[in-house]
Amino acid sequence: MCRGHARATLSALLLPLILGACTQKTTSGPGENPDPSQYGVAKLSIIGGSTDDVASIRFDIFAGTQLTETRTVALQPKQPLPDGGAGMSGADAFIVLRPGTYRAVATPLQANGTSSAVCASAESTATVSLGATTDVVLVMICSDQGTGAIDVTGILTHQPVLTNLILQPSKYTTTCERVSMQAVARTVDPGPLLYSWSVVSAPVPAGAYALRASGATSAFVSTAPGAFTLRVEVRNLAGVSAALTFPIYVSVGSSTQCLTDTDQDGVPDLVDNCPTVPNPGQEDSVGDGIGDACRGTTVVGSPGSVQPAGPNPSSFLTEKAPPALTGTGAGAKTSALEFLAWASASTVNQREPARSIIASASNNDDIARALADAAAEAIGRDHSRALVAISILGEMRNQVAVDFLRKVIAISPPTEGPVYEGENLAETSLVQLQAKAVDGLGYLRNAGTNEELLRLVQGHPARGVRAEAIRSFLFNFSESADGGTQEARALLLKNVRQDELIFIDRPNHLPGESSRTFNAKLAAYFQLHPELVAPNPEPGHGASSDAGTIFDGVPPEF
Amino acid sequence: MTTNLRRIFRAALLLSVLTTSGAHAVCDQSAASTADQDLWNTHGCWQAFFLWEYRAYDERGGDWSGRGWNDACNSRLEYPKHWNASYLVTYGLLDNLAQSWHGTVDYRAAGEARSSSFHNSLYHTVVDDNGIFGSFSPQVFGPDRLATSCPLYDPGVSNANPASRGGDYMHEGWHAWLHKYGWNNGNVGGHRPGPQGNCTFSACDYFYFHGVGAYAFGAMYQTDGTANRFHSPNQAQVEYLCDISDQPKAWVPASVRLAAAADANTRASQRFINGPGYSCGDPRPW
């Protein structure tokens, strides 16, 4: 029943269809990681006038005789025609396909899923190229009228992949009628996607029009008729982008005066995501088209009461496989630095694999030297890098590594630099590194290092290091000699300072330890040391008396 | 050789403080610490988050101008480092009822700007000062003021990592709690004078010990007015740091967890009059 494409005379369904390309598969499900650069995007549309018994449209895509994709879309009523005709209904589908030539068939369906009794199927052939999108508009005929038309536009996509573009009510609109747009994109890389929207071309002469964009959503309105070309670009954190250009056809509507801007924020009401509260940035942290400024009164004047957008990107983090920790000379240095970077960023689940790799390098002095050099270089410049490097050196149980740890532990505390509440900040940085070095020293678990730990317990100048030496001694001594905790305590009691006895008894809150286990340890600790119970807090003179006080601040010099 | 190494270490340790010596030198904008960068790499420049964060922490353009306010994706600057730490507070905790000290809901309420059971409205600002970590100042008019300073941003300093920065939000936020409810925590900048007891510094706190699970998530602000149910600023800070160290989301990088444990344990051993209580983190090197 499809006979030609005399669009002006039809009383039909016009079905826009966009076809895109992919070389691997048409869709990917959870857990699949196809190469996004192999994808394109496709869009099919169908519009028409007399819908009769049609409730939905089924788009079937055939490669040769093989059905590759089926999509059923509800019919949207009254989509205006590009040339100004009105009263047309239609439907859109956005489909990802492999490159090739396809036959697209649009079949009108009744509400019960059977084919329409009065509207016929329409079909068209379209060639889809890698990374390109083809826009196909089909006109489907009802009764004995009508024609068909194919409207093809090229649209590029790259990694990341734009998988859908939703236009409400459609790309056919009238003056002063708002078109809401939402881009849907996918990426295999972690991290957020950034969207930008623009008007590429407008009719000449163009009337006033407005485009408001906020993340993946945007809105467009024009006061004058004509064909506009818009563009949405999606970019990942690496700067790789995909773009889609698409038309919006504006025909004459009932009004041409509609760019009122009530809140005078530069965004006309029709496209403003919060028309009554000035928000020139159009922030929309939830991404639902409603501006944050309008999300109740909790946002403006009450900061922090809106939940941050989620899910957070880190939850999609793909763990990197650990590099080897091998080699000699320059190769060892390269390997050590790569491993250091990996280990630093490694996840909780990668702790044991990291330990295994470090243990496998325990006989490699070149690796130990390279890590020691990296640690030395980072001290004072990048504290957390130094901390990670010293942790790895401690885990190595290597003589070169331990020699380096001893040197770190032996550094005298700095006497210069800012002091805050009696705390020399440079000294605290050093103490943290020395405490971690002590963990490594103790982890050798031999008689010599046990003796060294006891000497540190007795005589290291920093309390934090002495405390860690006690912890390390208890942890490693009891590990090395089963049931040796009491013996370890006895040895410590001979060496510990009187005012630091509590470090011997204090419990360690271990990762993964149950509350019952830890709370029992804490209760036992308080039985041993009732002096640790704090006195009851004291009421002050009321909050108003604090005005003018700077807590933790250094009073200005007089 | 050892002597030479010591000299090198000493010179390097002091590098950052000597090159910017003087209490009001500007913060180091040349780099982000490894821990900051590692965490950053898990989320990248997430626009929706930092647009939320500046409102959630009530940061103002005038305060953060030249510090990344208009360059929020530049991880070397203070504002991106600030929202990196806020990201860790917001998403980084496991919220394990059986093992965490407190929940995300508690730490967020303590650090964020909004008025709640934890404190009155406050805003976050930044101060060029190498001599302090942060401060809290109640205001007669408008929100109270929470300021963070260079040692939380300069990568050579131990506290310039997202865990310690967030820990300072808890510390200063707890001064705000004390202020809201009118508790007297001492007259040395809101702390008790030291050294005394097990505290080796000039500003000290008590640790009001409680077991794991003693507080329902969201109830950290509660007190019965006795030492059985109370928190001090350093305590709130240590509990947050230990939760980051021991109960983090799996994706929290090792550099952040190690820095959290190191900060918690040095602070616990030196800041509390009644002693260190407990240690956290694994005593095994890695």
mmCIF file of N, CA and C in Angstrom, chain A residues 266-344:
data_model
loop_
_atom_site.group_PDB
_atom_site.id
_atom_site.type_symbol
_atom_site.label_atom_id
_atom_site.label_comp_id
_atom_site.label_asym_id
_atom_site.label_seq_id
_atom_site.Cartn_x
_atom_site.Cartn_y
_atom_site.Cartn_z
ATOM 1 N N GLY A 266 18.229 35.481 32.087
ATOM 2 C CA GLY A 266 18.766 35.300 30.747
ATOM 3 C C GLY A 266 18.270 34.050 30.059
ATOM 4 N N VAL A 267 17.453 33.275 30.738
ATOM 5 C CA VAL A 267 16.917 32.045 30.158
ATOM 6 C C VAL A 267 15.402 32.175 30.086
ATOM 7 N N PRO A 268 14.815 32.218 28.879
ATOM 8 C CA PRO A 268 13.362 32.400 28.762
ATOM 9 C C PRO A 268 12.594 31.324 29.535
ATOM 10 N N ASP A 269 11.438 31.719 30.031
ATOM 11 C CA ASP A 269 10.647 30.827 30.881
ATOM 12 C C ASP A 269 10.402 29.465 30.235
ATOM 13 N N LEU A 270 10.153 29.479 28.923
ATOM 14 C CA LEU A 270 9.772 28.232 28.268
ATOM 15 C C LEU A 270 10.855 27.170 28.338
ATOM 16 N N VAL A 271 12.083 27.602 28.439
ATOM 17 C CA VAL A 271 13.163 26.612 28.500
ATOM 18 C C VAL A 271 13.925 26.673 29.812
ATOM 19 N N ASP A 272 13.493 27.546 30.706
ATOM 20 C CA ASP A 272 14.157 27.689 32.002
ATOM 21 C C ASP A 272 13.775 26.503 32.892
ATOM 22 N N ASN A 273 14.770 25.831 33.477
ATOM 23 C CA ASN A 273 14.437 24.694 34.344
ATOM 24 C C ASN A 273 13.991 25.152 35.728
ATOM 25 N N CYS A 274 13.996 26.457 35.943
ATOM 26 C CA CYS A 274 13.439 27.022 37.178
ATOM 27 C C CYS A 274 13.067 28.467 36.867
ATOM 28 N N PRO A 275 11.890 28.686 36.268
ATOM 29 C CA PRO A 275 11.576 30.002 35.716
ATOM 30 C C PRO A 275 11.338 31.091 36.747
ATOM 31 N N THR A 276 11.142 30.725 38.000
ATOM 32 C CA THR A 276 10.817 31.761 38.990
ATOM 33 C C THR A 276 11.982 32.133 39.899
ATOM 34 N N VAL A 277 13.059 31.367 39.853
ATOM 35 C CA VAL A 277 14.238 31.670 40.668
ATOM 36 C C VAL A 277 15.422 31.868 39.732
ATOM 37 N N PRO A 278 16.101 33.000 39.813
ATOM 38 C CA PRO A 278 17.239 33.219 38.905
ATOM 39 C C PRO A 278 18.285 32.116 39.053
ATOM 40 N N ASN A 279 18.602 31.447 37.975
ATOM 41 C CA ASN A 279 19.645 30.409 37.981
ATOM 42 C C ASN A 279 20.276 30.360 36.591
ATOM 43 N N PRO A 280 21.064 31.375 36.277
ATOM 44 C CA PRO A 280 21.641 31.447 34.930
ATOM 45 C C PRO A 280 22.455 30.217 34.567
ATOM 46 N N GLY A 281 22.999 29.521 35.537
ATOM 47 C CA GLY A 281 23.785 28.319 35.249
ATOM 48 C C GLY A 281 22.927 27.097 34.999
ATOM 49 N N GLN A 282 21.634 27.185 35.315
ATOM 50 C CA GLN A 282 20.687 26.099 35.089
ATOM 51 C C GLN A 282 21.136 24.777 35.736
ATOM 52 N N GLU A 283 21.752 24.864 36.920
ATOM 53 C CA GLU A 283 22.261 23.663 37.581
ATOM 54 C C GLU A 283 21.119 22.670 37.824
ATOM 55 N N ASP A 284 21.421 21.445 37.534
ATOM 56 C CA ASP A 284 20.441 20.371 37.694
ATOM 57 C C ASP A 284 21.196 19.123 38.123
ATOM 58 N N SER A 285 21.499 19.031 39.415
ATOM 59 C CA SER A 285 22.389 17.966 39.879
ATOM 60 C C SER A 285 21.759 16.588 39.767
ATOM 61 N N VAL A 286 20.444 16.533 39.740
ATOM 62 C CA VAL A 286 19.778 15.245 39.635
ATOM 63 C C VAL A 286 19.603 14.832 38.181
ATOM 64 N N GLY A 287 19.594 15.817 37.269
ATOM 65 C CA GLY A 287 19.481 15.522 35.856
ATOM 66 C C GLY A 287 18.079 15.185 35.408
ATOM 67 N N ASP A 288 17.096 15.729 36.095
ATOM 68 C CA ASP A 288 15.720 15.402 35.725
ATOM 69 C C ASP A 288 15.008 16.564 35.041
ATOM 70 N N GLY A 289 15.767 17.605 34.674
ATOM 71 C CA GLY A 289 15.155 18.724 33.974
ATOM 72 C C GLY A 289 14.593 19.775 34.908
ATOM 73 N N ILE A 290 14.587 19.515 36.194
ATOM 74 C CA ILE A 290 14.130 20.506 37.171
ATOM 75 C C ILE A 290 15.358 21.118 37.820
ATOM 76 N N GLY A 291 15.453 22.424 37.733
ATOM 77 C CA GLY A 291 16.637 23.083 38.274
ATOM 78 C C GLY A 291 16.767 22.907 39.774
ATOM 79 N N ASP A 292 18.001 22.834 40.224
ATOM 80 C CA ASP A 292 18.229 22.710 41.670
ATOM 81 C C ASP A 292 17.581 23.862 42.424
ATOM 82 N N ALA A 293 17.590 25.032 41.790
ATOM 83 C CA ALA A 293 17.050 26.212 42.465
ATOM 84 C C ALA A 293 15.559 26.074 42.725
ATOM 85 N N CYS A 294 14.893 25.190 41.994
ATOM 86 C CA CYS A 294 13.456 25.013 42.156
ATOM 87 C C CYS A 294 13.113 23.733 42.921
ATOM 88 N N ARG A 295 14.132 23.022 43.390
ATOM 89 C CA ARG A 295 13.860 21.758 44.051
ATOM 90 C C ARG A 295 13.488 22.028 45.505
ATOM 91 N N GLY A 296 12.376 22.671 45.694
ATOM 92 C CA GLY A 296 11.963 23.052 47.034
ATOM 93 C C GLY A 296 12.783 24.222 47.524
ATOM 94 N N THR A 297 12.538 24.616 48.718
ATOM 95 C CA THR A 297 13.275 25.747 49.268
ATOM 96 C C THR A 297 14.518 25.277 49.997
ATOM 97 N N THR A 298 14.778 23.981 49.928
ATOM 98 C CA THR A 298 15.894 23.457 50.710
ATOM 99 C C THR A 298 17.229 23.754 50.064
ATOM 100 N N VAL A 299 17.228 24.054 48.796
ATOM 101 C CA VAL A 299 18.514 24.278 48.126
ATOM 102 C C VAL A 299 18.981 25.695 48.362
ATOM 103 N N VAL A 300 18.136 26.628 47.985
ATOM 104 C CA VAL A 300 18.536 28.015 48.112
ATOM 105 C C VAL A 300 18.431 28.424 49.583
ATOM 106 N N GLY A 301 19.507 28.882 50.130
ATOM 107 C CA GLY A 301 19.515 29.324 51.507
ATOM 108 C C GLY A 301 19.698 28.209 52.512
ATOM 109 N N SER A 302 19.707 26.993 52.058
ATOM 110 C CA SER A 302 19.917 25.881 52.972
ATOM 111 C C SER A 302 20.837 24.874 52.314
ATOM 112 N N PRO A 303 22.076 25.254 52.158
ATOM 113 C CA PRO A 303 22.978 24.430 51.364
ATOM 114 C C PRO A 303 23.169 23.056 51.967
ATOM 115 N N GLY A 304 23.404 22.111 51.081
ATOM 116 C CA GLY A 304 23.751 20.779 51.535
ATOM 117 C C GLY A 304 22.588 19.856 51.748
ATOM 118 N N SER A 305 21.382 20.345 51.565
ATOM 119 C CA SER A 305 20.262 19.484 51.863
ATOM 120 C C SER A 305 19.817 18.646 50.675
ATOM 121 N N VAL A 306 20.447 18.842 49.559
ATOM 122 C CA VAL A 306 20.129 18.028 48.392
ATOM 123 C C VAL A 306 21.155 16.907 48.302
ATOM 124 N N GLN A 307 20.683 15.733 48.022
ATOM 125 C CA GLN A 307 21.605 14.613 47.874
ATOM 126 C C GLN A 307 22.465 14.825 46.628
ATOM 127 N N PRO A 308 23.729 14.472 46.697
ATOM 128 C CA PRO A 308 24.564 14.592 45.505
ATOM 129 C C PRO A 308 24.114 13.607 44.442
ATOM 130 N N ALA A 309 24.439 13.939 43.210
ATOM 131 C CA ALA A 309 24.070 13.058 42.110
ATOM 132 C C ALA A 309 24.783 11.729 42.259
ATOM 133 N N GLY A 310 24.157 10.715 41.910
ATOM 134 C CA GLY A 310 24.760 9.397 41.988
ATOM 135 C C GLY A 310 24.268 8.534 40.852
ATOM 136 N N PRO A 311 24.720 7.357 40.652
ATOM 137 C CA PRO A 311 25.731 6.701 41.465
ATOM 138 C C PRO A 311 27.116 7.299 41.214
ATOM 139 N N ASN A 312 27.973 7.176 42.207
ATOM 140 C CA ASN A 312 29.270 7.807 42.063
ATOM 141 C C ASN A 312 30.162 7.013 41.120
ATOM 142 N N PRO A 313 31.040 7.715 40.403
ATOM 143 C CA PRO A 313 31.868 7.055 39.387
ATOM 144 C C PRO A 313 32.790 5.991 39.958
ATOM 145 N N SER A 314 33.244 6.160 41.183
ATOM 146 C CA SER A 314 34.209 5.205 41.732
ATOM 147 C C SER A 314 33.618 3.804 41.842
ATOM 148 N N SER A 315 32.290 3.732 41.984
ATOM 149 C CA SER A 315 31.685 2.422 42.149
ATOM 150 C C SER A 315 31.761 1.603 40.856
ATOM 151 N N PHE A 316 32.118 2.266 39.762
ATOM 152 C CA PHE A 316 32.271 1.544 38.497
ATOM 153 C C PHE A 316 33.742 1.297 38.170
ATOM 154 N N LEU A 317 34.585 1.549 39.148
ATOM 155 C CA LEU A 317 36.017 1.443 38.909
ATOM 156 C C LEU A 317 36.385 0.030 38.463
ATOM 157 N N THR A 318 37.182 -0.032 37.414
ATOM 158 C CA THR A 318 37.714 -1.312 36.968
ATOM 159 C C THR A 318 39.114 -1.463 37.551
ATOM 160 N N GLU A 319 39.301 -2.511 38.309
ATOM 161 C CA GLU A 319 40.618 -2.705 38.935
ATOM 162 C C GLU A 319 41.671 -2.973 37.876
ATOM 163 N N LYS A 320 42.794 -2.286 38.017
ATOM 164 C CA LYS A 320 43.894 -2.517 37.090
ATOM 165 C C LYS A 320 44.687 -3.734 37.547
ATOM 166 N N ALA A 321 45.096 -4.540 36.591
ATOM 167 C CA ALA A 321 45.912 -5.709 36.933
ATOM 168 C C ALA A 321 47.274 -5.238 37.435
ATOM 169 N N PRO A 322 47.815 -5.909 38.435
ATOM 170 C CA PRO A 322 49.106 -5.468 38.973
ATOM 171 C C PRO A 322 50.241 -5.711 37.994
ATOM 172 N N PRO A 323 51.182 -4.778 37.925
ATOM 173 C CA PRO A 323 52.370 -5.024 37.096
ATOM 174 C C PRO A 323 53.332 -5.936 37.841
ATOM 175 N N ALA A 324 54.278 -6.500 37.095
ATOM 176 C CA ALA A 324 55.293 -7.344 37.736
ATOM 177 C C ALA A 324 56.241 -6.467 38.537
ATOM 178 N N LEU A 325 56.918 -7.068 39.481
ATOM 179 C CA LEU A 325 57.922 -6.354 40.270
ATOM 180 C C LEU A 325 59.220 -7.140 40.111
ATOM 181 N N THR A 326 59.848 -6.924 38.970
ATOM 182 C CA THR A 326 61.016 -7.740 38.603
ATOM 183 C C THR A 326 62.053 -6.856 37.915
ATOM 184 N N GLY A 327 63.167 -7.472 37.519
ATOM 185 C CA GLY A 327 64.187 -6.803 36.714
ATOM 186 C C GLY A 327 65.413 -6.430 37.525
ATOM 187 N N THR A 328 66.405 -5.988 36.763
ATOM 188 C CA THR A 328 67.643 -5.534 37.395
ATOM 189 C C THR A 328 68.017 -4.177 36.810
ATOM 190 N N GLY A 329 68.852 -3.445 37.529
ATOM 191 C CA GLY A 329 69.342 -2.162 37.047
ATOM 192 C C GLY A 329 68.215 -1.215 36.689
ATOM 193 N N ALA A 330 68.326 -0.636 35.481
ATOM 194 C CA ALA A 330 67.316 0.335 35.048
ATOM 195 C C ALA A 330 65.946 -0.313 34.928
ATOM 196 N N GLY A 331 65.951 -1.586 34.517
ATOM 197 C CA GLY A 331 64.679 -2.301 34.396
ATOM 198 C C GLY A 331 63.992 -2.437 35.738
ATOM 199 N N ALA A 332 64.782 -2.643 36.768
ATOM 200 C CA ALA A 332 64.203 -2.752 38.108
ATOM 201 C C ALA A 332 63.595 -1.434 38.547
ATOM 202 N N LYS A 333 64.268 -0.348 38.193
ATOM 203 C CA LYS A 333 63.744 0.965 38.578
ATOM 204 C C LYS A 333 62.394 1.220 37.915
ATOM 205 N N THR A 334 62.353 0.921 36.603
ATOM 206 C CA THR A 334 61.089 1.114 35.884
ATOM 207 C C THR A 334 59.986 0.264 36.505
ATOM 208 N N SER A 335 60.328 -0.981 36.764
ATOM 209 C CA SER A 335 59.338 -1.889 37.330
ATOM 210 C C SER A 335 58.881 -1.419 38.712
ATOM 211 N N ALA A 336 59.831 -0.990 39.518
ATOM 212 C CA ALA A 336 59.492 -0.554 40.883
ATOM 213 C C ALA A 336 58.572 0.660 40.860
ATOM 214 N N LEU A 337 58.859 1.597 39.963
ATOM 215 C CA LEU A 337 58.031 2.807 39.913
ATOM 216 C C LEU A 337 56.630 2.497 39.408
ATOM 217 N N GLU A 338 56.548 1.595 38.443
ATOM 218 C CA GLU A 338 55.214 1.191 37.952
ATOM 219 C C GLU A 338 54.430 0.499 39.057
ATOM 220 N N PHE A 339 55.117 -0.365 39.780
ATOM 221 C CA PHE A 339 54.427 -1.085 40.850
ATOM 222 C C PHE A 339 54.011 -0.129 41.966
ATOM 223 N N LEU A 340 54.878 0.803 42.267
ATOM 224 C CA LEU A 340 54.564 1.782 43.315
ATOM 225 C C LEU A 340 53.284 2.558 42.958
ATOM 226 N N ALA A 341 53.191 2.972 41.704
ATOM 227 C CA ALA A 341 52.003 3.720 41.271
ATOM 228 C C ALA A 341 50.762 2.837 41.346
ATOM 229 N N TRP A 342 50.912 1.597 40.929
ATOM 230 C CA TRP A 342 49.758 0.690 40.976
ATOM 231 C C TRP A 342 49.337 0.416 42.418
ATOM 232 N N ALA A 343 50.339 0.082 43.244
ATOM 233 C CA ALA A 343 50.027 -0.275 44.634
ATOM 234 C C ALA A 343 49.368 0.883 45.364
ATOM 235 N N SER A 344 49.828 2.077 45.094
ATOM 236 C CA SER A 344 49.282 3.262 45.731
ATOM 237 C C SER A 344 47.788 3.402 45.441
#
